Short mmCIF file of C-alpha atoms and ligand atoms in Angstrom, two decimals:
data_model
loop_
_atom_site.label_atom_id
_atom_site.label_comp_id
_atom_site.label_asym_id
_atom_site.label_seq_id
_atom_site.Cartn_x
_atom_site.Cartn_y
_atom_site.Cartn_z
CA MET A 36 219.29 256.11 108.20
CA HIS A 37 222.92 255.27 108.86
CA ILE A 38 225.30 255.06 105.91
CA ALA A 39 228.87 253.86 106.30
CA ILE A 40 231.48 254.30 103.60
CA ILE A 41 234.82 252.57 103.11
CA MET A 42 236.54 255.21 101.02
CA ASP A 43 238.96 253.03 99.08
CA GLY A 44 240.99 253.43 95.91
CA ASN A 45 242.89 256.71 96.39
CA GLY A 46 246.25 255.07 95.72
CA ARG A 47 245.12 253.34 92.54
CA TRP A 48 243.40 256.51 91.34
CA ALA A 49 246.75 258.28 91.64
CA SER A 50 248.93 255.59 90.11
CA GLN A 51 246.61 255.38 87.09
CA ARG A 52 247.55 259.00 86.50
CA GLY A 53 251.23 258.54 87.23
CA LEU A 54 250.88 260.56 90.43
CA PRO A 55 252.14 259.77 93.94
CA ARG A 56 249.64 258.07 96.29
CA THR A 57 249.40 261.25 98.37
CA ALA A 58 247.90 263.06 95.36
CA GLY A 59 245.18 260.41 95.44
CA HIS A 60 244.52 261.12 99.10
CA ARG A 61 244.26 264.85 98.36
CA ALA A 62 241.72 264.14 95.62
CA GLY A 63 239.94 261.80 98.05
CA ALA A 64 239.60 264.57 100.61
CA LYS A 65 237.78 266.68 98.00
CA ALA A 66 235.37 263.81 97.37
CA VAL A 67 234.60 263.75 101.10
CA ASP A 68 233.31 267.34 100.90
CA LYS A 69 230.93 266.46 98.09
CA ILE A 70 229.58 263.31 99.69
CA VAL A 71 229.07 264.90 103.11
CA GLU A 72 227.06 267.60 101.40
CA ALA A 73 225.05 265.08 99.34
CA ALA A 74 224.32 262.96 102.41
CA ALA A 75 223.19 265.95 104.47
CA ARG A 76 220.94 267.06 101.61
CA SER A 77 219.45 263.56 101.37
CA GLY A 78 218.43 263.69 105.02
CA ILE A 79 220.79 260.93 106.16
CA ASP A 80 220.91 260.78 109.98
CA THR A 81 224.41 259.38 110.33
CA LEU A 82 227.32 259.11 107.92
CA SER A 83 230.30 257.04 109.08
CA LEU A 84 233.44 257.44 106.98
CA TYR A 85 236.43 255.12 107.24
CA ALA A 86 239.37 257.52 107.04
CA PHE A 87 242.22 255.57 108.66
CA SER A 88 242.19 252.00 109.89
CA ALA A 89 244.31 250.67 112.74
CA ASP A 90 246.12 248.59 110.12
CA ASN A 91 246.89 251.65 108.01
CA TRP A 92 249.72 252.38 110.49
CA HIS A 93 251.64 249.74 108.54
CA ARG A 94 251.90 252.07 105.53
CA PRO A 95 255.06 254.09 104.80
CA ARG A 96 255.63 256.85 107.34
CA ALA A 97 255.37 259.59 104.73
CA GLU A 98 251.96 258.35 103.58
CA VAL A 99 250.66 258.11 107.15
CA GLY A 100 251.92 261.64 107.77
CA ALA A 101 250.18 262.91 104.65
CA LEU A 102 246.91 261.26 105.68
CA PHE A 103 246.96 262.91 109.10
CA THR A 104 247.89 266.27 107.58
CA LEU A 105 244.85 265.96 105.32
CA LEU A 106 242.62 264.94 108.22
CA ARG A 107 243.71 267.95 110.26
CA ARG A 108 243.28 270.28 107.31
CA TYR A 109 239.82 268.85 106.67
CA LEU A 110 238.73 269.37 110.27
CA LEU A 111 240.25 272.85 110.47
CA THR A 112 238.53 274.06 107.32
CA GLU A 113 235.25 272.15 107.48
CA THR A 114 234.27 272.61 111.13
CA LYS A 115 232.87 276.08 110.52
CA ARG A 116 230.91 274.87 107.52
CA CYS A 117 229.57 271.97 109.56
CA VAL A 118 228.34 274.36 112.24
CA GLU A 119 226.52 276.34 109.53
CA LYS A 120 224.90 273.15 108.24
CA SER A 121 224.27 271.81 111.73
CA ILE A 122 226.44 268.75 111.10
CA ARG A 123 227.85 267.15 114.22
CA ILE A 124 231.42 265.87 113.90
CA ASN A 125 232.53 262.84 115.88
CA VAL A 126 235.85 261.09 115.35
CA VAL A 127 235.60 257.43 116.33
CA GLY A 128 238.41 255.02 117.08
CA ARG A 129 241.44 254.93 119.32
CA ARG A 130 242.94 258.17 120.56
CA ASP A 131 245.95 256.93 122.50
CA ARG A 132 248.15 256.70 119.41
CA LEU A 133 247.30 260.05 117.84
CA ALA A 134 249.75 262.97 117.82
CA PRO A 135 248.75 265.76 120.24
CA PRO A 136 248.04 268.35 117.48
CA VAL A 137 245.71 265.87 115.73
CA LEU A 138 243.97 265.12 119.00
CA ARG A 139 243.53 268.82 119.77
CA THR A 140 242.02 269.45 116.35
CA ILE A 141 239.60 266.55 116.77
CA GLU A 142 238.51 267.77 120.18
CA HIS A 143 238.03 271.29 118.86
CA SER A 144 235.83 270.07 115.98
CA GLU A 145 233.75 267.91 118.28
CA ARG A 146 233.28 270.68 120.83
CA SER A 147 232.39 273.23 118.17
CA THR A 148 229.72 271.00 116.63
CA ALA A 149 228.44 269.26 119.77
CA HIS A 150 225.21 271.29 119.70
CA CYS A 151 224.45 270.47 116.05
CA THR A 152 221.29 268.46 115.58
CA GLY A 153 221.47 267.77 111.84
CA MET A 154 223.46 264.90 110.39
CA ASN A 155 226.00 263.04 112.51
CA LEU A 156 229.29 262.88 110.67
CA ARG A 157 231.43 260.12 112.16
CA ILE A 158 234.99 259.88 110.93
CA ALA A 159 236.77 256.65 111.82
CA VAL A 160 240.45 257.21 112.60
CA ASP A 161 242.80 254.55 114.01
CA TYR A 162 239.71 252.38 114.00
CA SER A 163 239.53 248.61 114.31
CA ALA A 164 236.20 246.94 115.01
CA GLN A 165 237.94 243.87 116.42
CA HIS A 166 239.90 246.03 118.83
CA SER A 167 236.74 247.83 119.99
CA LEU A 168 234.82 244.58 120.44
CA LEU A 169 237.64 242.98 122.39
CA GLU A 170 238.07 245.97 124.67
CA SER A 171 234.31 246.05 125.33
CA CYS A 172 234.44 242.35 126.21
CA ARG A 173 237.26 243.09 128.60
CA LEU A 174 235.11 245.70 130.36
CA MET A 175 232.13 243.32 130.49
CA ALA A 176 234.31 240.63 132.00
CA ALA A 177 235.52 243.06 134.66
CA GLU A 178 231.90 243.81 135.56
CA GLY A 179 231.16 240.12 135.76
CA ARG A 180 227.94 240.09 133.76
CA VAL A 181 227.01 240.18 130.10
CA ASP A 182 224.30 242.55 129.02
CA ARG A 183 223.64 243.77 125.47
CA ALA A 184 222.75 247.36 126.39
CA ARG A 185 225.78 247.65 128.68
CA PHE A 186 228.00 246.13 126.00
CA LYS A 187 226.89 248.81 123.54
CA GLU A 188 227.63 251.51 126.08
CA HIS A 189 231.13 250.13 126.49
CA LEU A 190 231.57 249.97 122.73
CA ALA A 191 230.57 253.63 122.41
CA ALA A 192 233.00 254.62 125.15
CA ILE A 193 235.88 252.64 123.63
CA ASP A 194 235.19 254.20 120.21
CA HIS A 195 234.76 257.73 121.61
CA SER A 196 231.38 257.65 119.93
CA ALA A 197 228.86 260.32 120.89
CA THR A 198 226.05 257.80 120.44
CA VAL A 199 225.60 254.12 121.26
CA PRO A 200 226.32 251.93 118.23
CA ALA A 201 223.61 252.41 115.62
CA ASN A 202 222.99 249.69 113.06
CA VAL A 203 224.36 250.54 109.64
CA ASP A 204 221.63 250.47 107.00
CA LEU A 205 223.84 250.80 103.96
CA LEU A 206 227.56 250.12 103.71
CA ILE A 207 229.24 251.46 100.57
CA ARG A 208 232.76 250.47 99.54
CA THR A 209 234.45 252.09 96.56
CA GLY A 210 237.58 250.81 94.83
CA GLY A 211 236.29 247.40 93.77
CA GLU A 212 237.34 245.30 96.79
CA LYS A 213 234.55 243.30 98.40
CA ARG A 214 235.52 243.17 102.04
CA LEU A 215 234.88 245.00 105.31
CA SER A 216 238.51 245.53 106.37
CA ASP A 217 237.62 245.57 110.09
CA PHE A 218 235.05 248.39 109.82
CA LEU A 219 231.94 248.49 112.07
CA LEU A 220 231.61 244.71 112.37
CA TRP A 221 228.96 244.88 115.11
CA GLU A 222 227.01 247.71 113.51
CA CYS A 223 226.92 246.04 110.08
CA ALA A 224 225.11 242.91 111.29
CA TYR A 225 222.18 243.59 108.91
CA ALA A 226 223.70 246.26 106.69
CA GLU A 227 222.98 246.20 102.99
CA LEU A 228 226.34 245.96 101.24
CA TYR A 229 227.05 248.00 98.13
CA PHE A 230 230.33 247.62 96.30
CA VAL A 231 231.30 249.91 93.46
CA ASP A 232 234.36 249.73 91.21
CA SER A 233 235.02 253.46 90.93
CA PHE A 234 237.87 254.81 92.99
CA TRP A 235 236.98 257.07 95.91
CA PRO A 236 238.15 260.37 94.29
CA ASP A 237 235.72 259.69 91.41
CA PHE A 238 232.77 258.93 93.71
CA ASP A 239 230.42 261.92 93.39
CA GLY A 240 226.89 263.00 94.21
CA ASN A 241 225.56 261.05 91.24
CA ALA A 242 227.26 257.84 92.33
CA PHE A 243 225.94 258.41 95.85
CA ALA A 244 222.41 258.84 94.50
CA LEU A 245 222.77 255.56 92.58
CA ALA A 246 223.77 253.78 95.78
CA LEU A 247 220.69 255.17 97.54
CA GLU A 248 218.52 254.10 94.64
CA GLU A 249 219.89 250.55 94.80
CA TYR A 250 219.34 250.50 98.56
CA GLY A 251 215.70 251.48 97.98
CA LYS A 252 215.23 248.32 95.92
CA ARG A 253 216.53 245.97 98.59
CA GLU A 254 214.09 244.16 100.84
CA ARG A 255 215.36 243.89 104.38
CA ARG A 256 213.95 240.88 106.18
CA TYR A 257 215.96 240.60 109.40
CA GLY A 258 215.48 236.85 109.44
CA ASN A 259 211.74 237.07 108.85
CA ILE A 260 209.88 236.06 105.70
CA ARG A 261 208.98 238.59 102.99
CA VAL A 262 206.41 241.22 104.03
CA SER A 263 204.05 240.15 101.21
CA GLU A 264 204.16 236.58 102.50
CA GLN A 265 203.50 237.71 106.08
CA HIS A 266 200.08 239.02 104.96
CA ILE A 267 199.27 235.70 103.36
CA ALA A 268 200.41 233.79 106.43
CA ARG A 269 198.29 236.00 108.73
CA ALA A 270 195.23 235.56 106.52
CA GLY A 271 195.61 231.85 106.97
CA HIS A 272 196.40 231.05 103.37
CA GLY A 273 200.04 230.35 104.13
C1 IPE B 532 241.81 254.55 100.78
O1 IPE B 532 242.56 254.46 99.62
C2 IPE B 532 242.37 255.56 101.73
C3 IPE B 532 242.93 254.95 102.96
C4 IPE B 532 243.00 253.68 103.21
C5 IPE B 532 243.43 255.87 103.95
P1 IPE B 532 243.85 253.54 99.55
O2 IPE B 532 245.02 254.35 99.97
O3 IPE B 532 243.67 252.27 100.29
O4 IPE B 532 243.91 253.27 97.99
P2 IPE B 532 244.29 251.91 97.27
O5 IPE B 532 243.37 250.86 97.81
O6 IPE B 532 245.72 251.64 97.58
O7 IPE B 532 244.04 252.20 95.84
C1 IPE B 533 240.25 250.25 104.34
O1 IPE B 533 240.98 250.34 103.17
C2 IPE B 533 240.57 251.41 105.23
C3 IPE B 533 240.11 252.72 104.78
C4 IPE B 533 239.44 252.97 103.68
C5 IPE B 533 240.44 253.80 105.64
P1 IPE B 533 242.36 249.55 103.00
O2 IPE B 533 242.83 249.85 101.63
O3 IPE B 533 243.28 249.87 104.10
O4 IPE B 533 241.89 248.04 103.15
P2 IPE B 533 242.49 246.71 102.55
O5 IPE B 533 243.93 246.69 102.92
O6 IPE B 533 242.29 246.75 101.08
O7 IPE B 533 241.70 245.60 103.19
MG1 MG B 534 242.94 250.45 99.77
#
């Protein structure tokens, strides 16, 4: 099972408390710890977290700086714990615009956890699905043929993803907005969408369990008719 999360609402969480937005991001980083743990415990194969979108570069310099400081701190402190829990870290997105120390930290975390066979923890940084799709198209065009499997290989390479794109089963967005904000557009083709009003720093193991429970109630049809109706149709009563 592949769960993707758009971790939104840090800024509003902070301003509700009269705190600067960066305090919200710090609280958000703590929520990441809890959810990674909850996901690993629930036996989730892949958890993709949207940490920084390509459009987030438009934010004030100080906020961008704070976000990258938090990302580095997270990777530096959590890598060891991920090794212990056999969680493989993979940072997906562009790398050509990252500061060298950030890049080095990412590479260190990925190398240190490359052998881990438990949950895949994918952290999207400087990520834009439209950018990745366009770049993959560019590579396909250069090869002169269009092939789905090859396209997915290109997409993985562009995203620095350790695996070819896996369909998202459940996409969670906190913070009340109901949009995808350029996250995993290809992978979410048949994703179940789950929007929750609570801000990301307040999203805890309980809230995560509720999302899983709701997912369990959804019937995924992939364009087909309901499973119960398939039986009827096969028996010739349809
Ligand atoms: C999500 O929270 C964190 C990032 C986008 C990095 P926001 O910072 O977008 O919080 P709001 O949406 O302004 O409340
Ligand atoms: C999406 O949140 C990006 C991340 C959570 C990293 P944003 O807050 O940037 O998205 P918009 O601006 O509300 O669409
Ligand atoms: Mg936001």
